[in-house]
Amino acid sequence: MSPQTDQVANSSQVNTFGNSGHSKTSHEGSDSADGSSTQDASGSTSSGNSYVKYVNLGEEDQMEIQGYRRSILWTIVTWFFIVITVGILRMVYHWFPEWFLNCTHTKCPFEVADKVLLVEICQKKYRKIHIRTIIRQSALQALTSDCQEELSANNRKHTEDYVLEEFNKSTEVLSLPLPNPDGTFNEVDTMSMFTCKKLRYVWNEKSKAFFKLKSLGPGIPTSLLHCPDAQQGLAGLSATQQQKRRAVYGRNTIYVPVRSILSLLLLEVINPFYVFQVVSIMIWIVIWYYFYAAAIAVMSITGIIITITQTRKNQRRLRNTVRGDDIVTVCRGKGAYDRIGTEELVPGDVIVIPAAGCVMHCDAVLLFGTCIVNESMLTGESVPVTKTPLPMRNDIFYNPREHARHTLFSGTKVVQTRFYNDEKVMAVVTSTGFLTAKGSLVSSIMYPPPADFKFERDSYKFIGFLAFLASIGFVYSLVQKIKNGDTGLQVIMHTFDLITVCVPPALPAAMAAGIILAQRRLKLRNIFCISPRAINVSGSLNCVCFDKTGTLTEDGLDLWGVVPATSTLQEHTKTEDPKMELPYLLLKGMATCHSLTIIDGTLNGDPLDLKMFESTEWSLVEPSMEDTNKYDNLCPTVVTWTPKETESAFKMVEVGIVRQFPFSSALQRMAVLCKEMENDQMHFFCKGSPEMIQSLSMPETIPENYNQLLETYTKQGFRVIALAHRLVESQSINKLQKVQREDLEHELTFLGLVVLENRLKPDTADVLRELSSADVRTIMVTGDNLLTAISVARDCEMVGSNDEIVIVNFDETTLPPRLTYRMAEKVARQIGDQVASPPSSVTTLDEVILNVDTATNSGRYHFAITGKVWSVIQQHYSDVIPLMTVKGTIFARMSPDQKQQLVQELQKMGYFVGMCGDGANDCGALKAAHAGIALTDSEASVASPFTSKEPSIACVPELIRQGRCALVTSFGIFSYMAIYALIQFFSVMILFEVGTNLSDFQFLYVDFFIICSLSAFFGQTQPYPGKLFKRPPMTSLLSPPPVGSLVIQATIILLIQLTSLLVAQQQDWFVPYMNITNGTLGTELAEYACTENYAVVGVSFSQYIFLALAYSKGKPYREIFLKNYWFTATLAVWTGFSLYLLINPNEYFQELVELEMPPLYFRFVIIGFSVIQVILCLLIEAFLVDRGLIAMMNSSWWLKLRPRKEIYLEVEEKLSNSQWPLVSKYEGEPPHEEDLSSVLIQFSAFRAKS
C-alpha cells in the first residue's frame, strides 16, 4: 500500500466556532436556520458548502471532513511563486498546510477527491486540522501491496501474478471484505481509504460517506463471536481470507515511528524560531559580528541537539514500551492449524493460547478455557486477573468494557491457562493494531490534544508582544537613519539587528532544560513520567481524586469476623479466631469462591480472596493428571482440607472448582461452580456486595436484622462481603461449561457475612492532611460500599471531625425519581472492647438547613453519592451536577466509566484535577485527569502519564511539589529571558541614538556566557521541602504580578541606563562619539568603543546578572537560591569578572571587549549605579511584586473588578447564600419536593455553563 501523505497539522485557538467558519451547532451535528446547516443520516450537511460531512459523529473524536481535488493550473501558479521566493513560500505553507491545500486544490465531492481536510475542534477552543491523501485501490492492488511485504525481492515484480495464482488455487473471490456494523462483511471490488491518527477510514458507497474502521464485536450479540466448532479445528479464517482482511485492516502492529535524525533536524530547522535564528545569524555576519554569530550558531545547534535527543529518547521509550511480536497458532478450519507471526493476525482469526502463557499482541475474546492474566503493563493493576469464556447469548451484546473479564487485551501477559486435558484454550481476535485498547492509549500519547494550559498560551502572546516592540524600534530607527542620510547596507542591517535582540536565542533550550530537570528529579523519587508536558500542569492541581482500596487503604485485609446466617444475625465481636464455629457450607464457600491461582509456587490473586482463603486453613493445589481424571477430564482448581491430629474423627475434604464466573465491578459479584470428591452433587457459591447478594437470595433466607447489622459494620468502616449458595443438578462438564451465570444467580440461599478490616495505609491521613492544609480538594471515588467509604473518609480525615455528610439518594416510587438528602450518622469504629461515642447531632429538627460557614461549629458539609444516584442525576437532574461535583466528597459504587465522567465534570467546573489509583478500574479516570498517577510496580503504564513504584499516595504531594517548582521555574526563566531581551533592546536603541552599538564580544559575553550559564543552572533549584503552600503558583503570564514586574523592572532599567549616559555626558572630559569619528557611524566603521558605550554597557552587566537572582524565586515553591550551588557560583563568577572588566581590565580584555576606559572615579560611579540597580530590582520583586501585586489580586476590590472565571467558585458562592440542600436528620422524612424545587430554581443557569 502506498505510503500515506502525512502533512503537519496546526492548531489555533478559537473563541467561537464561527471564527473559523464552523459554527458550534454544525459541529455538534444539529444546526439552526440562521445560516448553519442541518445534518442528514449520513453525516452530510445542507449548508452552503455541500462538500462538508462528518466522521465519528457524536463521538469524542468527531471531525468535519471536506474533499479536495488537485487543480493543475493553481498548482503551477503556486509552485511558480515558491520558486521565485527561493522556497520561502513553501516553508510558510509548511507552517500553515491548510493554505497550501487551498492554493493547490479545489473543493469537490468525495467521489472524485484526491485529499481530505479533517477539522477537529478540541476542548471547544482549538481548531486542529489534518490533511490526508485518499488511496484508491482495486482488490488486486490492495492484496498485492500486502503480499509485497511477505515475498522475496526476486518475486516482487511478479506479485500480481502470484496473487492471482493463489486465488485461483482457492475458492475465494478476488474481493475485499469491508465490515458492517452488525459484524458481517460486505465484499467489494475497490476500496477508497485514508489514515488519520493511525486509524483507517474507508469509503462506504451505499451511504456516500467515510467511516472509521472499527473492531469486530462491539454492539453485536456474543453468540456471533462464538465458534462452537473451534475445538475440532473447524473454525477460523483460511490463509486467503486472512490475507483479504489484512488488506483492509492492515498489519497487526502498533508502530511508533522513531524519526531519523535527518528528518528531525529538518523539522527543527524549519521551525519558525530557528528560521528566525538563521536569518539573525546571517544579519550578524553581514554586520561583522563574526564571533557572536558563531556563538549563537553553536547555541542554536546545541538547542536543536538537545531537542532532537530528547524527542528521539521519548519516541524510543514509547516504542520500546509498546513494541513486540511473537509466533501464534491460528485455526485455519477443516482441522488445520498454522503458526504465523502475530503481525499477520486479523479480526476474526481464531487463535490458540499456549498452556505456558504468552504476551497478547491483539484484543481477543476468550472462547474456551480459563486464563490467568497480568495486566500491569496496560492498566497498572498488579494483581493477576482470571479471564473466563464469553457467554454465548443472543440477547447479550458484546462490549469490551462490560466484558473485560472475558477479553484478553493487547499488551497483557497470559501467565497460565486451564481447560480440558486434551483441549485447547482458544480465543477469537476482535481488534488489531491501533484498534486495540493498547493501541488507543498509545494513539492518545502520540496525538495529544492541544495543551489547555494558560502559561503556554500566554508565552506565545508575550513573544508576539516582544516582536511587536522590536518592530516599533526597527521602524523608528530606520526612519531616523533615513532622515539623517545614513542609508548604507551596514546601517540598514544594524537596524534589523534590533529585531533579533528581542527574541532571546536561548529561550527554547532554557525552557526545555527546566522540564528535563524536573523529570529527572521525579525519577529519583520513583515517579516515572511518559508525558513531560504534564509536569507543569501538575503544579496547578487543586483537586485530587483517590481510589480507596489499595490506594488510601492497604491492599491486604484482615479478617475481622464471620457472621453465619440464622433467623437473626448475631453481632460478632473481635476474637482470636474470627471464624468461630462456622457452618460447613459457609466455610466451603469461603474456601472455594475466589479466583486464586498458584504462579511460580506462590498463591496469587485479589488480596480479599487471599485473606479469606487463608483464614479457612484449607490448601490450594495445582491440578495433576489424577485430579483431571477425577473431574471428567476438566483441569480444575483444587482446594483441600486436611484434619489435624486432634480431629482424627474427620476425613480429608477435596473440592474441585470446575467453573469460575469472575468478579465484575458492574455486577458487583463473582461466583463458582464446584464439586466435592466422591459426591456427584454440584454446588454454586456466589460472593459479592451485600446489597447485590441480598437481591439474588430468597427473601425467606435473609435474617430479620440483616439491614440493621450490615449498617452497623459498614458505618464502622469494615468491608463486608456476603455469601450465598444453591445446589445445582448434576450435569456433564460440557454442559456446565456452557451454562450462563444468569441461569444460576437466582433463588440463592443466604449463608452469611464476612467482615474484613481494611486498614488505612500508615501515611494516608498525613498526606490528606497536608493536601487539605494546602487547599487541595480531596475526593474519594471507589467501587466499595457507601457507608464503608464514609467511615474511611472520616478515619483518614478527608472529612473533618466537625463536618457533616449528606447522603444523596432517590425515591424510586416517583417518576422521575425524586432526590432525597439525609444526614449520615457519625459512628466511631470499635477498637478492642471500647467504642468511642459519635458526636451528637447538630440539630433535633426533622428537616435542617446546613450551615456552610466553615467558621461555625457545624463545619462544612459533604455529599456522599452512589453510582446509581449519579446515573439518576445525569439522566434527570443535569442542573444538579455542578452542585454535586463541587460539594461531593465521597462517590461510592462507581463504575470505571462513572469515575471518568466525574473527573471530566470536575474539569468543566474549572478544577485542575489529579487522579490517583492502582487498578484497571481507574484507567479511564487516570487518562482523563490533568495528571493521572498510577500506583504500580511497572516503570511505565500507558494508561497514565505518571506512575509511582511506591505504593503510597505520598507521591501526590511530591508530584504537586515538583510540578509547582517546575512551573515557577518556567515562569522565572521566561520572565528572565523577556527582561534580558528588553535590557539588550534598550541598550541598542540608546547606543543607536549616539551613533554606536554593542561590540561583537560584548554581545558574546552577555548572551553566550552570562545568559546561557545562568539559564542553564536556573532550573536546578530544588522544590521547597516544607508543607505545600495554600495557593498554587500563577498560570498566566499576563496577570498583574508578571506583567507588573516586567513593566516596573523595564522602567527602572531604562532609567538607570539613561541616567548613566546623561551623567557621562555631563563630565568635563567627555567627547561625543560622533565628534571622534567625524560624523561617521560606528556601525559603518565596526568600531564601538566610546564613553557612551562604557556607561550603558557598564550598568547593563549588573542588570543581566542580578535580575536572574530577582526572578529565581525561593520559598514557598522553591528552595533559597543559595542551595543551588552552581547557580550561586555562576552569579559570583560573572559578578567578579564584570567588576574586573569595569574597573581595571588588562590590555587584552580591554581590546577584546572594546571598552573605552573613563577616569577611575567615573568607573566607580558606574558601579554605584549598578549597586542602585541591584537593590531596586531585588526590592521591587520582594515587596512590590510578591507582596503588593499578589496581595492586590486577592483583595475584594480587585475580585469585584476582575472576578475569577472558575465555575466552581460561582457555585460555592450561590450555595453559601442559599437554603439548599434541605436535609432530613438521621432517620427523618426527606424534605418535600416543592421545597427542593423552589431552591433549585436559582441554579438553572448552570446547565449552559456545564
Short mmCIF file of C-alpha atoms in Angstrom, two decimals, residues 187-476:
data_model
loop_
_atom_site.label_atom_id
_atom_site.label_comp_id
_atom_site.label_asym_id
_atom_site.label_seq_id
_atom_site.Cartn_x
_atom_site.Cartn_y
_atom_site.Cartn_z
CA GLU A 187 -17.40 -7.88 -0.40
CA VAL A 188 -16.30 -5.03 -2.70
CA ASP A 189 -14.06 -4.83 -5.76
CA THR A 190 -12.39 -1.50 -4.92
CA MET A 191 -11.56 0.39 -1.75
CA SER A 192 -11.00 4.09 -1.04
CA MET A 193 -9.40 4.92 2.27
CA PHE A 194 -7.18 7.30 4.22
CA THR A 195 -5.43 7.11 7.58
CA CYS A 196 -5.74 9.66 10.38
CA LYS A 197 -4.19 9.25 13.83
CA LYS A 198 -3.17 5.71 12.83
CA LEU A 199 -6.82 4.73 12.21
CA ARG A 200 -8.21 3.80 8.80
CA TYR A 201 -11.26 5.47 7.30
CA VAL A 202 -12.98 3.58 4.45
CA TRP A 203 -15.46 4.86 1.88
CA ASN A 204 -18.95 3.38 2.05
CA GLU A 205 -20.51 3.53 -1.38
CA LYS A 206 -24.03 2.99 -0.07
CA SER A 207 -24.05 5.86 2.45
CA LYS A 208 -21.65 8.00 0.37
CA ALA A 209 -19.51 8.72 3.41
CA PHE A 210 -16.24 7.72 5.05
CA PHE A 211 -16.47 5.68 8.23
CA LYS A 212 -13.84 4.62 10.74
CA LEU A 213 -12.80 1.00 10.50
CA LYS A 214 -13.87 -0.49 13.83
CA SER A 215 -13.17 -3.58 15.85
CA LEU A 216 -15.05 -6.81 15.36
CA GLY A 217 -17.51 -7.40 18.16
CA PRO A 218 -18.79 -4.24 19.89
CA GLY A 219 -22.54 -3.95 19.57
CA ILE A 220 -23.20 -7.45 18.20
CA PRO A 221 -24.62 -10.46 20.10
CA THR A 222 -21.99 -12.51 21.87
CA SER A 223 -23.28 -15.61 20.12
CA LEU A 224 -21.96 -14.28 16.80
CA LEU A 225 -18.44 -14.14 18.24
CA HIS A 226 -18.54 -17.76 19.33
CA CYS A 227 -17.16 -20.57 17.19
CA PRO A 228 -18.67 -23.80 18.60
CA ASP A 229 -16.62 -25.98 16.24
CA ALA A 230 -13.29 -24.34 17.04
CA GLN A 231 -12.19 -27.18 19.33
CA GLN A 232 -12.47 -29.56 16.36
CA GLY A 233 -10.43 -27.17 14.23
CA LEU A 234 -13.44 -26.38 12.05
CA ALA A 235 -13.48 -22.62 12.67
CA GLY A 236 -11.24 -19.74 11.77
CA LEU A 237 -10.12 -17.98 8.62
CA SER A 238 -8.24 -19.58 5.77
CA ALA A 239 -4.94 -18.05 4.70
CA THR A 240 -6.66 -16.38 1.75
CA GLN A 241 -9.48 -14.97 3.88
CA GLN A 242 -6.92 -13.70 6.37
CA GLN A 243 -4.98 -12.01 3.58
CA LYS A 244 -8.12 -10.28 2.31
CA ARG A 245 -8.95 -8.91 5.76
CA ARG A 246 -5.34 -7.83 6.28
CA ALA A 247 -5.55 -5.78 3.09
CA VAL A 248 -8.48 -3.93 4.71
CA TYR A 249 -7.36 -3.71 8.36
CA GLY A 250 -3.61 -3.50 7.82
CA ARG A 251 -0.92 -5.40 9.64
CA ASN A 252 -1.26 -6.05 13.36
CA THR A 253 1.42 -3.69 14.63
CA ILE A 254 1.41 -0.71 16.96
CA TYR A 255 4.09 1.17 15.13
CA VAL A 256 5.57 4.13 16.94
CA PRO A 257 7.84 5.83 14.42
CA VAL A 258 11.24 6.96 15.60
CA ARG A 259 12.10 9.67 13.15
CA SER A 260 15.57 9.75 11.70
CA ILE A 261 17.98 12.39 12.90
CA LEU A 262 17.90 13.99 9.47
CA SER A 263 14.11 14.33 9.41
CA LEU A 264 14.02 15.67 12.98
CA LEU A 265 16.79 18.10 12.09
CA LEU A 266 14.85 19.31 9.06
CA LEU A 267 11.67 19.76 11.10
CA GLU A 268 13.56 21.70 13.77
CA VAL A 269 15.41 23.89 11.27
CA ILE A 270 12.19 24.97 9.57
CA ASN A 271 10.64 25.71 12.93
CA PRO A 272 9.77 29.45 12.92
CA PHE A 273 12.08 30.12 15.85
CA TYR A 274 15.13 28.57 14.22
CA VAL A 275 14.33 30.16 10.85
CA PHE A 276 14.43 33.46 12.72
CA GLN A 277 17.77 32.41 14.23
CA VAL A 278 19.24 31.59 10.80
CA VAL A 279 18.17 34.98 9.46
CA SER A 280 19.62 36.67 12.55
CA ILE A 281 22.96 34.89 12.14
CA MET A 282 23.12 35.98 8.50
CA ILE A 283 22.48 39.60 9.58
CA TRP A 284 25.20 39.40 12.25
CA ILE A 285 27.69 38.07 9.72
CA VAL A 286 26.89 40.92 7.35
CA ILE A 287 27.49 43.48 10.11
CA TRP A 288 30.81 41.81 11.04
CA TYR A 289 29.68 40.17 14.31
CA TYR A 290 31.53 37.01 13.39
CA PHE A 291 32.27 35.71 16.88
CA TYR A 292 28.79 36.46 18.16
CA ALA A 293 27.21 34.85 15.10
CA ALA A 294 29.35 31.75 15.60
CA ALA A 295 28.48 31.58 19.30
CA ILE A 296 24.74 31.91 18.67
CA ALA A 297 25.03 29.29 15.92
CA VAL A 298 26.67 26.96 18.42
CA MET A 299 23.97 27.77 20.96
CA SER A 300 21.19 27.12 18.44
CA ILE A 301 22.80 23.89 17.29
CA THR A 302 23.09 22.83 20.92
CA GLY A 303 19.42 23.60 21.47
CA ILE A 304 18.50 21.62 18.35
CA ILE A 305 20.64 18.69 19.51
CA ILE A 306 19.02 18.73 22.97
CA THR A 307 15.54 18.83 21.41
CA ILE A 308 16.29 16.09 18.88
CA THR A 309 17.94 13.90 21.53
CA GLN A 310 15.04 14.27 23.93
CA THR A 311 12.46 13.72 21.17
CA ARG A 312 14.18 10.55 19.95
CA LYS A 313 14.60 9.37 23.53
CA ASN A 314 10.88 9.81 24.21
CA GLN A 315 9.96 8.14 20.91
CA ARG A 316 12.28 5.20 21.59
CA ARG A 317 10.97 4.84 25.15
CA LEU A 318 7.39 4.73 23.92
CA ARG A 319 8.27 2.36 21.08
CA ASN A 320 10.13 0.01 23.43
CA THR A 321 7.18 0.12 25.82
CA VAL A 322 4.66 -0.98 23.18
CA ARG A 323 6.64 -2.93 20.58
CA GLY A 324 6.69 -6.69 20.37
CA ASP A 325 5.95 -9.66 18.15
CA ASP A 326 5.63 -13.39 18.59
CA ILE A 327 4.55 -16.59 16.90
CA VAL A 328 0.95 -17.70 17.38
CA THR A 329 -1.08 -20.75 16.37
CA VAL A 330 -4.22 -20.00 14.34
CA CYS A 331 -7.03 -22.30 13.37
CA ARG A 332 -7.49 -22.46 9.59
CA GLY A 333 -10.65 -24.59 9.52
CA LYS A 334 -11.02 -28.15 8.26
CA GLY A 335 -8.91 -29.31 11.20
CA ALA A 336 -5.84 -27.39 10.04
CA TYR A 337 -3.61 -25.23 12.25
CA ASP A 338 -0.88 -22.85 11.21
CA ARG A 339 1.87 -20.97 13.05
CA ILE A 340 2.22 -17.36 11.92
CA GLY A 341 3.69 -14.11 13.17
CA THR A 342 1.39 -12.02 15.36
CA GLU A 343 1.72 -9.12 12.92
CA GLU A 344 -0.32 -11.18 10.41
CA LEU A 345 -3.37 -11.55 12.67
CA VAL A 346 -6.68 -10.01 11.62
CA PRO A 347 -10.08 -9.65 13.33
CA GLY A 348 -11.89 -12.97 13.07
CA ASP A 349 -8.82 -15.18 13.46
CA VAL A 350 -9.24 -18.00 15.98
CA ILE A 351 -6.02 -18.37 17.96
CA VAL A 352 -4.72 -20.93 20.43
CA ILE A 353 -3.41 -19.61 23.77
CA PRO A 354 -0.41 -21.76 24.80
CA ALA A 355 -0.54 -23.54 28.15
CA ALA A 356 2.69 -21.84 29.25
CA GLY A 357 1.17 -18.43 28.60
CA CYS A 358 2.17 -15.65 26.23
CA VAL A 359 2.10 -11.90 25.70
CA MET A 360 -1.02 -10.81 23.84
CA HIS A 361 -0.49 -8.80 20.67
CA CYS A 362 -4.17 -8.29 19.87
CA ASP A 363 -7.50 -7.94 21.65
CA ALA A 364 -9.28 -11.29 21.69
CA VAL A 365 -12.41 -12.74 23.25
CA LEU A 366 -11.88 -15.96 25.17
CA LEU A 367 -14.00 -18.81 23.77
CA PHE A 368 -12.77 -21.89 25.65
CA GLY A 369 -10.77 -22.34 28.82
CA THR A 370 -9.55 -20.06 31.58
CA CYS A 371 -6.59 -17.68 31.54
CA ILE A 372 -4.69 -16.04 34.40
CA VAL A 373 -3.56 -12.67 33.07
CA ASN A 374 -1.16 -9.99 34.34
CA GLU A 375 -2.45 -6.62 33.10
CA SER A 376 0.00 -4.34 34.90
CA MET A 377 1.63 -3.10 31.70
CA LEU A 378 -1.68 -1.87 30.32
CA THR A 379 -3.71 -0.88 33.37
CA GLY A 380 -1.28 -0.70 36.30
CA GLU A 381 -3.25 -3.48 38.06
CA SER A 382 -0.57 -5.54 39.81
CA VAL A 383 -2.83 -8.45 40.82
CA PRO A 384 -3.29 -11.17 38.15
CA VAL A 385 -6.89 -11.48 36.99
CA THR A 386 -8.83 -14.52 35.83
CA LYS A 387 -10.39 -14.49 32.37
CA THR A 388 -13.24 -16.85 31.56
CA PRO A 389 -15.09 -17.70 28.32
CA LEU A 390 -17.56 -15.22 26.88
CA PRO A 391 -21.17 -16.33 27.40
CA MET A 392 -22.87 -17.36 24.16
CA ARG A 393 -26.14 -15.41 24.19
CA ASN A 394 -28.29 -13.81 21.51
CA ASP A 395 -29.66 -11.22 23.94
CA ILE A 396 -26.29 -10.01 25.28
CA PHE A 397 -24.32 -7.59 23.15
CA TYR A 398 -20.57 -7.56 23.40
CA ASN A 399 -18.91 -4.53 25.00
CA PRO A 400 -15.16 -4.59 25.69
CA ARG A 401 -15.57 -2.74 28.99
CA GLU A 402 -18.53 -4.68 30.31
CA HIS A 403 -16.99 -7.97 29.20
CA ALA A 404 -13.43 -7.15 30.23
CA ARG A 405 -13.27 -10.37 32.27
CA HIS A 406 -13.78 -12.34 29.07
CA THR A 407 -11.39 -10.28 26.94
CA LEU A 408 -7.64 -10.70 26.56
CA PHE A 409 -6.20 -7.27 25.87
CA SER A 410 -3.15 -6.47 23.79
CA GLY A 411 -0.06 -5.82 25.90
CA THR A 412 -1.17 -8.05 28.78
CA LYS A 413 0.62 -11.26 29.71
CA VAL A 414 -1.17 -14.59 29.96
CA VAL A 415 0.54 -16.34 32.87
CA GLN A 416 -1.39 -19.61 32.89
CA THR A 417 -4.19 -21.34 31.02
CA ARG A 418 -6.53 -24.11 32.13
CA PHE A 419 -9.02 -26.30 30.31
CA TYR A 420 -9.78 -29.87 29.43
CA ASN A 421 -6.87 -32.27 29.36
CA ASP A 422 -6.65 -32.64 25.59
CA GLU A 423 -8.43 -29.48 24.57
CA LYS A 424 -7.06 -26.10 23.58
CA VAL A 425 -7.64 -22.71 25.19
CA MET A 426 -8.90 -20.63 22.27
CA ALA A 427 -9.90 -17.04 21.57
CA VAL A 428 -11.19 -15.07 18.61
CA VAL A 429 -9.37 -11.89 17.59
CA THR A 430 -11.56 -8.78 17.76
CA SER A 431 -9.06 -5.92 17.35
CA THR A 432 -5.59 -5.48 15.92
CA GLY A 433 -3.04 -2.69 15.75
CA PHE A 434 -4.27 0.71 16.87
CA LEU A 435 -7.85 -0.58 17.18
CA THR A 436 -6.85 -2.44 20.36
CA ALA A 437 -7.21 -0.93 23.83
CA LYS A 438 -3.42 -0.63 23.99
CA GLY A 439 -3.31 0.96 20.55
CA SER A 440 -5.93 3.52 21.57
CA LEU A 441 -3.88 4.53 24.63
CA VAL A 442 -0.68 4.78 22.55
CA SER A 443 -2.52 6.89 19.96
CA SER A 444 -3.66 9.30 22.68
CA ILE A 445 0.01 9.70 23.68
CA MET A 446 1.20 10.20 20.10
CA TYR A 447 -1.61 12.64 19.26
CA PRO A 448 -2.38 14.53 22.48
CA PRO A 449 -4.95 17.31 22.45
CA PRO A 450 -3.60 20.87 22.41
CA ALA A 451 -2.35 21.87 25.83
CA ASP A 452 -5.11 23.85 27.50
CA PHE A 453 -2.64 25.50 29.87
CA LYS A 454 -2.68 29.23 30.32
CA PHE A 455 1.07 29.56 30.79
CA GLU A 456 1.79 28.05 27.37
CA ARG A 457 -0.85 30.17 25.64
CA ASP A 458 0.37 33.36 27.30
CA SER A 459 4.00 32.63 26.44
CA TYR A 460 3.20 32.86 22.72
CA LYS A 461 1.31 36.10 23.26
CA PHE A 462 4.26 37.54 25.14
CA ILE A 463 6.73 36.61 22.43
CA GLY A 464 4.37 38.29 19.99
CA PHE A 465 4.45 41.41 22.15
CA LEU A 466 8.27 41.43 22.14
CA ALA A 467 8.26 41.05 18.36
CA PHE A 468 5.80 43.97 18.11
CA LEU A 469 8.03 46.09 20.36
CA ALA A 470 11.05 45.22 18.21
CA SER A 471 9.14 46.20 15.07
CA ILE A 472 8.39 49.62 16.56
CA GLY A 473 12.05 50.10 17.40
CA PHE A 474 13.07 48.92 13.93
CA VAL A 475 10.72 51.33 12.16
CA TYR A 476 11.75 54.24 14.39
#
